[in-house]
Structures are given as C-alpha cells and as structure tokens.
Amino acid sequence: MAKILVTGGAGYIGSHTRYFLEQRGHSVMVVDNLSRGHRELVPDKILHVLDLHDKQRLAALLKQERIEAVIHFAAYIAVGESTQHPEMYFANNVGGSVSLFEAMIEAGVDKLVFSSTAAAYGTPKKVPITEDQDIAPINPYGESKVMVETILDWLDRYRQFRSISLRYFNACGAEPAAGLGELHDPETHLIPLILRAVQTGKPVTIFGDDYPTPDGTCIRDYIHVSDLSEAHINAVEHLLNGGASDIFNVGTGIGHTVKQVVDAVEKVTGKKVPSTIGPRREGDPPSLVADSRKLQTTLGWRPTRADMEVIVRDAWHFAEAHVLKQK
Ligand code: UDP
C-alpha cells in the first residue's frame, strides 16, 4: 500500500478519490488551499491547508510524509469564469501545477495522476471521442489543462517523471454513504441544478432545444464520480507498479440528452422538474461522448454505476441530506 498525496482533496472529485484510496488501503494526505474546496469533506488529521505556489512547504511535506505518488486535482474548473479571467486560470492551473512538479522533483517524487478534461477536444469532429482526436480547446480552462498535459510529456522525456492524464467527461453523482457529494459555489452543473429546481420549485433553464439530437437537447457522457475515482486509483497503482505515462478518456460511452436527465430525475424523486427552455449556452457542442476502451483495456477499469437512475439517486441522497444539514 502506498503513501499518496491528493491535491484539491477538499473538492468534489478529489474528496471522493481520497475516500476510495483509503478504502483500497492506501495512506492519503490532502493538500488544499480551501479557496474553492470544503473543509468538511476532508478528515482534519490528513488536511494540509496549503497553496500549490508554496513550493518550499510542498517539497517539505512530500519529503516528511515520504509520499510515493501524487493525484493532482487542485484547479479552477468553471469554463465561463475562465473566459472572463483567462490569466487567473493560467496562473492557478498551469502555474500551480508547475510549482507542484518542481516540489515533486526536489523531493524525488516522480509519479503523478493528472485531472484533465474532455474540454481538451473542443468541438470534436467525431463522436464517440478517442484519445487520438485533435486537441483543440475552445476556452482557457480547456487550454490550461492541455498545457499541463504538454508539460507532463516533456517531464516524462527529460525527468523520467511518469504521469497519467485522465480526460473526464461529465462528472456527476455522489457517494452519500461517505457523506460526500457535489458542492460547487456557484453551481453551474446540470444535475445539481435540476435537483435544486426540484427542491426550491424555481425552474432550471435547459440551454437550447434546437440541437441536431433526437430531442433537440445536448448529449453528454455522465460519469459517476465513484467510477471516476476508481479510474484514478487504477491509474496511480499502474504507475506505482512501473507503468508508463499515458492519457485516457474517462466516460461511460453512453450519451444522455438534457431531457433524458430531467426524466430520470422525475422518476427517481417522484416529483415534476420545473424547467424552461432558454437559448443555447455559448461554446456547448451538441454531443460529447467518450470512447473509453483504451482505459478499459489498459488499466482494466469498468464503470459500474453508468445507469442514469443510479447517478441521480446518489446525487439526490446527497442533495437531500445537505439541505437538511443547512436547515
Ligand atoms: N445545461 C443546461 N442547463 C443548465 C446547466 C447545464 O441545459 O443550467 C446543459 C448544458 O448545456 C450541457 C449539459 O447540460 O449540455 C451539461 O452541462 P454542465 O454544465 O453540467 O457540464 P459541461 O458539459 O459544461 O461540462
């Protein structure tokens, strides 16, 4: 069992991955500056409140804890915000990553799993998307992740630094048994917004119903956060066993339209979703679905929670528990 550092472990995917790493018997430390993360999603004794730009403290922590590998989530993730403040995204997502890599090199840690994104493909020419499709991000968020992938490629060549970049499709769902779920502020993601509409009675806006899809709404590949977390564990164990650097898509290979997600929410909650149709959101491609066969064949990963009703059920449990906690 290994000693693993999770950056951004107080965030949505980071907190789930921390939980599953511990379940698998690994020893985990979390670094988070809590600028967007939530303290309550991390056990106090493993949390180090630290910014990635603080290279010296990071290197000291890596050495002191004898960390063997890092799973790196800490980043800004809001596409819209990235178009308003691109410099902030490059400083945090690229600058923070470079500082982390310098600290790792100083501490002699040379294995990293990187949280990348399907936004690397921009508007893809072909769906399902394979890893060899053109890299053509259409927003600074996607570009910031591509830049880090590129840096990792050079570090592999000249620093024997081994990394796996995981390009996620739409992370969703929750692990309510662990008290974990999605808590973004502001929330921009579809499933929590639909659940909030059910809870508050205020309608969710469906961004466009004139896309070239069966019901006119966008198609996305929704991947349960627990399945996604398990992909990180397979990836880090692969590196710890001497595996080579690589890049993988993480999705289910199944597309759901926005309206199909709304239908699943109505079925699971037994309540009508108040919704209105609005204009298209800028930069939304009609369809994004992963071809994840490479991940399945290389790392033996399988999504086991791909059913939309399972995803919604878990997200709903967390949303209901969270509302109760806030009352
Ligand atoms: N979406 C929507 N209304 C919302 C939020 C999202 O119709 O309030 C749609 C969005 O256009 C996209 C899908 O839901 O087709 C997923 O969007 P989300 O922001 O959750 O993830 P993204 O695909 O941008 O990573």
PDB file of N, CA, C and O in Angstrom, residues 165-195:
ATOM      1  N   SER A 165      -2.678  11.218 -17.475  1.00  0.00           N
ATOM      2  CA  SER A 165      -3.693  12.271 -17.526  1.00  0.00           C
ATOM      3  C   SER A 165      -5.023  11.621 -17.854  1.00  0.00           C
ATOM      4  O   SER A 165      -5.130  10.851 -18.806  1.00  0.00           O
ATOM      5  N   LEU A 166      -6.033  11.947 -17.052  1.00  0.00           N
ATOM      6  CA  LEU A 166      -7.377  11.403 -17.263  1.00  0.00           C
ATOM      7  C   LEU A 166      -8.271  12.530 -17.759  1.00  0.00           C
ATOM      8  O   LEU A 166      -8.439  13.545 -17.079  1.00  0.00           O
ATOM      9  N   ARG A 167      -8.792  12.347 -18.978  1.00  0.00           N
ATOM     10  CA  ARG A 167      -9.674  13.373 -19.557  1.00  0.00           C
ATOM     11  C   ARG A 167     -11.115  13.001 -19.234  1.00  0.00           C
ATOM     12  O   ARG A 167     -11.700  12.110 -19.846  1.00  0.00           O
ATOM     13  N   TYR A 168     -11.668  13.727 -18.257  1.00  0.00           N
ATOM     14  CA  TYR A 168     -13.017  13.399 -17.796  1.00  0.00           C
ATOM     15  C   TYR A 168     -14.069  13.963 -18.715  1.00  0.00           C
ATOM     16  O   TYR A 168     -13.946  15.067 -19.208  1.00  0.00           O
ATOM     17  N   PHE A 169     -15.177  13.223 -18.797  1.00  0.00           N
ATOM     18  CA  PHE A 169     -16.382  13.751 -19.421  1.00  0.00           C
ATOM     19  C   PHE A 169     -17.208  14.375 -18.283  1.00  0.00           C
ATOM     20  O   PHE A 169     -16.636  15.100 -17.481  1.00  0.00           O
ATOM     21  N   ASN A 170     -18.496  14.166 -18.164  1.00  0.00           N
ATOM     22  CA  ASN A 170     -19.270  14.919 -17.166  1.00  0.00           C
ATOM     23  C   ASN A 170     -19.361  14.199 -15.823  1.00  0.00           C
ATOM     24  O   ASN A 170     -20.196  13.301 -15.655  1.00  0.00           O
ATOM     25  N   ALA A 171     -18.532  14.621 -14.879  1.00  0.00           N
ATOM     26  CA  ALA A 171     -18.540  14.013 -13.549  1.00  0.00           C
ATOM     27  C   ALA A 171     -19.855  14.361 -12.850  1.00  0.00           C
ATOM     28  O   ALA A 171     -20.314  15.503 -12.907  1.00  0.00           O
ATOM     29  N   CYS A 172     -20.439  13.374 -12.195  1.00  0.00           N
ATOM     30  CA  CYS A 172     -21.729  13.627 -11.523  1.00  0.00           C
ATOM     31  C   CYS A 172     -21.959  12.539 -10.489  1.00  0.00           C
ATOM     32  O   CYS A 172     -21.136  11.650 -10.323  1.00  0.00           O
ATOM     33  N   GLY A 173     -23.101  12.599  -9.788  1.00  0.00           N
ATOM     34  CA  GLY A 173     -23.388  11.603  -8.763  1.00  0.00           C
ATOM     35  C   GLY A 173     -22.679  11.950  -7.462  1.00  0.00           C
ATOM     36  O   GLY A 173     -22.140  13.052  -7.299  1.00  0.00           O
ATOM     37  N   ALA A 174     -22.678  10.997  -6.531  1.00  0.00           N
ATOM     38  CA  ALA A 174     -22.138  11.239  -5.194  1.00  0.00           C
ATOM     39  C   ALA A 174     -21.941   9.899  -4.503  1.00  0.00           C
ATOM     40  O   ALA A 174     -22.437   8.880  -4.976  1.00  0.00           O
ATOM     41  N   GLU A 175     -21.216   9.928  -3.387  1.00  0.00           N
ATOM     42  CA  GLU A 175     -21.089   8.741  -2.540  1.00  0.00           C
ATOM     43  C   GLU A 175     -21.702   9.120  -1.190  1.00  0.00           C
ATOM     44  O   GLU A 175     -20.993   9.456  -0.228  1.00  0.00           O
ATOM     45  N   PRO A 176     -23.025   9.114  -1.111  1.00  0.00           N
ATOM     46  CA  PRO A 176     -23.675   9.631   0.098  1.00  0.00           C
ATOM     47  C   PRO A 176     -23.311   8.837   1.347  1.00  0.00           C
ATOM     48  O   PRO A 176     -23.267   9.399   2.448  1.00  0.00           O
ATOM     49  N   ALA A 177     -23.000   7.536   1.201  1.00  0.00           N
ATOM     50  CA  ALA A 177     -22.632   6.723   2.368  1.00  0.00           C
ATOM     51  C   ALA A 177     -21.388   7.298   3.043  1.00  0.00           C
ATOM     52  O   ALA A 177     -21.194   7.143   4.248  1.00  0.00           O
ATOM     53  N   ALA A 178     -20.553   7.983   2.259  1.00  0.00           N
ATOM     54  CA  ALA A 178     -19.337   8.584   2.813  1.00  0.00           C
ATOM     55  C   ALA A 178     -19.580  10.053   3.173  1.00  0.00           C
ATOM     56  O   ALA A 178     -18.652  10.759   3.565  1.00  0.00           O
ATOM     57  N   GLY A 179     -20.806  10.522   3.016  1.00  0.00           N
ATOM     58  CA  GLY A 179     -21.115  11.933   3.311  1.00  0.00           C
ATOM     59  C   GLY A 179     -20.546  12.873   2.269  1.00  0.00           C
ATOM     60  O   GLY A 179     -20.328  14.059   2.534  1.00  0.00           O
ATOM     61  N   LEU A 180     -20.314  12.342   1.069  1.00  0.00           N
ATOM     62  CA  LEU A 180     -19.668  13.156   0.037  1.00  0.00           C
ATOM     63  C   LEU A 180     -20.618  13.431  -1.123  1.00  0.00           C
ATOM     64  O   LEU A 180     -21.489  12.626  -1.435  1.00  0.00           O
ATOM     65  N   GLY A 181     -20.408  14.580  -1.759  1.00  0.00           N
ATOM     66  CA  GLY A 181     -21.230  14.946  -2.910  1.00  0.00           C
ATOM     67  C   GLY A 181     -20.723  16.231  -3.533  1.00  0.00           C
ATOM     68  O   GLY A 181     -19.650  16.714  -3.182  1.00  0.00           O
ATOM     69  N   GLU A 182     -21.535  16.740  -4.435  1.00  0.00           N
ATOM     70  CA  GLU A 182     -21.112  17.897  -5.245  1.00  0.00           C
ATOM     71  C   GLU A 182     -21.553  19.195  -4.581  1.00  0.00           C
ATOM     72  O   GLU A 182     -22.744  19.401  -4.337  1.00  0.00           O
ATOM     73  N   LEU A 183     -20.594  20.094  -4.310  1.00  0.00           N
ATOM     74  CA  LEU A 183     -20.886  21.361  -3.627  1.00  0.00           C
ATOM     75  C   LEU A 183     -20.136  22.492  -4.310  1.00  0.00           C
ATOM     76  O   LEU A 183     -19.145  22.986  -3.760  1.00  0.00           O
ATOM     77  N   HIS A 184     -20.553  22.870  -5.496  1.00  0.00           N
ATOM     78  CA  HIS A 184     -19.865  23.986  -6.144  1.00  0.00           C
ATOM     79  C   HIS A 184     -20.583  25.289  -5.821  1.00  0.00           C
ATOM     80  O   HIS A 184     -21.796  25.318  -5.655  1.00  0.00           O
ATOM     81  N   ASP A 185     -19.827  26.375  -5.750  1.00  0.00           N
ATOM     82  CA  ASP A 185     -20.429  27.673  -5.472  1.00  0.00           C
ATOM     83  C   ASP A 185     -19.775  28.724  -6.365  1.00  0.00           C
ATOM     84  O   ASP A 185     -18.620  29.068  -6.138  1.00  0.00           O
ATOM     85  N   PRO A 186     -20.440  29.272  -7.358  1.00  0.00           N
ATOM     86  CA  PRO A 186     -21.808  28.958  -7.729  1.00  0.00           C
ATOM     87  C   PRO A 186     -21.885  27.613  -8.450  1.00  0.00           C
ATOM     88  O   PRO A 186     -20.899  27.192  -9.059  1.00  0.00           O
ATOM     89  N   GLU A 187     -23.037  26.974  -8.374  1.00  0.00           N
ATOM     90  CA  GLU A 187     -23.222  25.692  -9.078  1.00  0.00           C
ATOM     91  C   GLU A 187     -23.578  25.978 -10.536  1.00  0.00           C
ATOM     92  O   GLU A 187     -24.415  26.818 -10.827  1.00  0.00           O
ATOM     93  N   THR A 188     -22.881  25.308 -11.450  1.00  0.00           N
ATOM     94  CA  THR A 188     -23.181  25.503 -12.877  1.00  0.00           C
ATOM     95  C   THR A 188     -23.544  24.179 -13.543  1.00  0.00           C
ATOM     96  O   THR A 188     -23.898  24.164 -14.711  1.00  0.00           O
ATOM     97  N   HIS A 189     -23.413  23.065 -12.815  1.00  0.00           N
ATOM     98  CA  HIS A 189     -23.584  21.750 -13.443  1.00  0.00           C
ATOM     99  C   HIS A 189     -25.043  21.293 -13.460  1.00  0.00           C
ATOM    100  O   HIS A 189     -25.815  21.591 -12.551  1.00  0.00           O
ATOM    101  N   LEU A 190     -25.353  20.559 -14.502  1.00  0.00           N
ATOM    102  CA  LEU A 190     -26.752  20.233 -14.806  1.00  0.00           C
ATOM    103  C   LEU A 190     -27.471  19.477 -13.678  1.00  0.00           C
ATOM    104  O   LEU A 190     -28.542  19.904 -13.241  1.00  0.00           O
ATOM    105  N   ILE A 191     -26.906  18.356 -13.235  1.00  0.00           N
ATOM    106  CA  ILE A 191     -27.679  17.507 -12.314  1.00  0.00           C
ATOM    107  C   ILE A 191     -27.954  18.215 -10.979  1.00  0.00           C
ATOM    108  O   ILE A 191     -29.111  18.269 -10.548  1.00  0.00           O
ATOM    109  N   PRO A 192     -26.954  18.812 -10.320  1.00  0.00           N
ATOM    110  CA  PRO A 192     -27.292  19.534  -9.079  1.00  0.00           C
ATOM    111  C   PRO A 192     -28.281  20.680  -9.305  1.00  0.00           C
ATOM    112  O   PRO A 192     -29.113  20.942  -8.444  1.00  0.00           O
ATOM    113  N   LEU A 193     -28.221  21.314 -10.479  1.00  0.00           N
ATOM    114  CA  LEU A 193     -29.175  22.404 -10.744  1.00  0.00           C
ATOM    115  C   LEU A 193     -30.594  21.861 -10.920  1.00  0.00           C
ATOM    116  O   LEU A 193     -31.559  22.474 -10.457  1.00  0.00           O
ATOM    117  N   ILE A 194     -30.726  20.708 -11.565  1.00  0.00           N
ATOM    118  CA  ILE A 194     -32.062  20.114 -11.707  1.00  0.00           C
ATOM    119  C   ILE A 194     -32.601  19.718 -10.324  1.00  0.00           C
ATOM    120  O   ILE A 194     -33.758  19.958  -9.994  1.00  0.00           O
ATOM    121  N   LEU A 195     -31.726  19.138  -9.498  1.00  0.00           N
ATOM    122  CA  LEU A 195     -32.174  18.716  -8.161  1.00  0.00           C
ATOM    123  C   LEU A 195     -32.572  19.927  -7.328  1.00  0.00           C
ATOM    124  O   LEU A 195     -33.549  19.901  -6.580  1.00  0.00           O
TER     125      LEU A 195
END
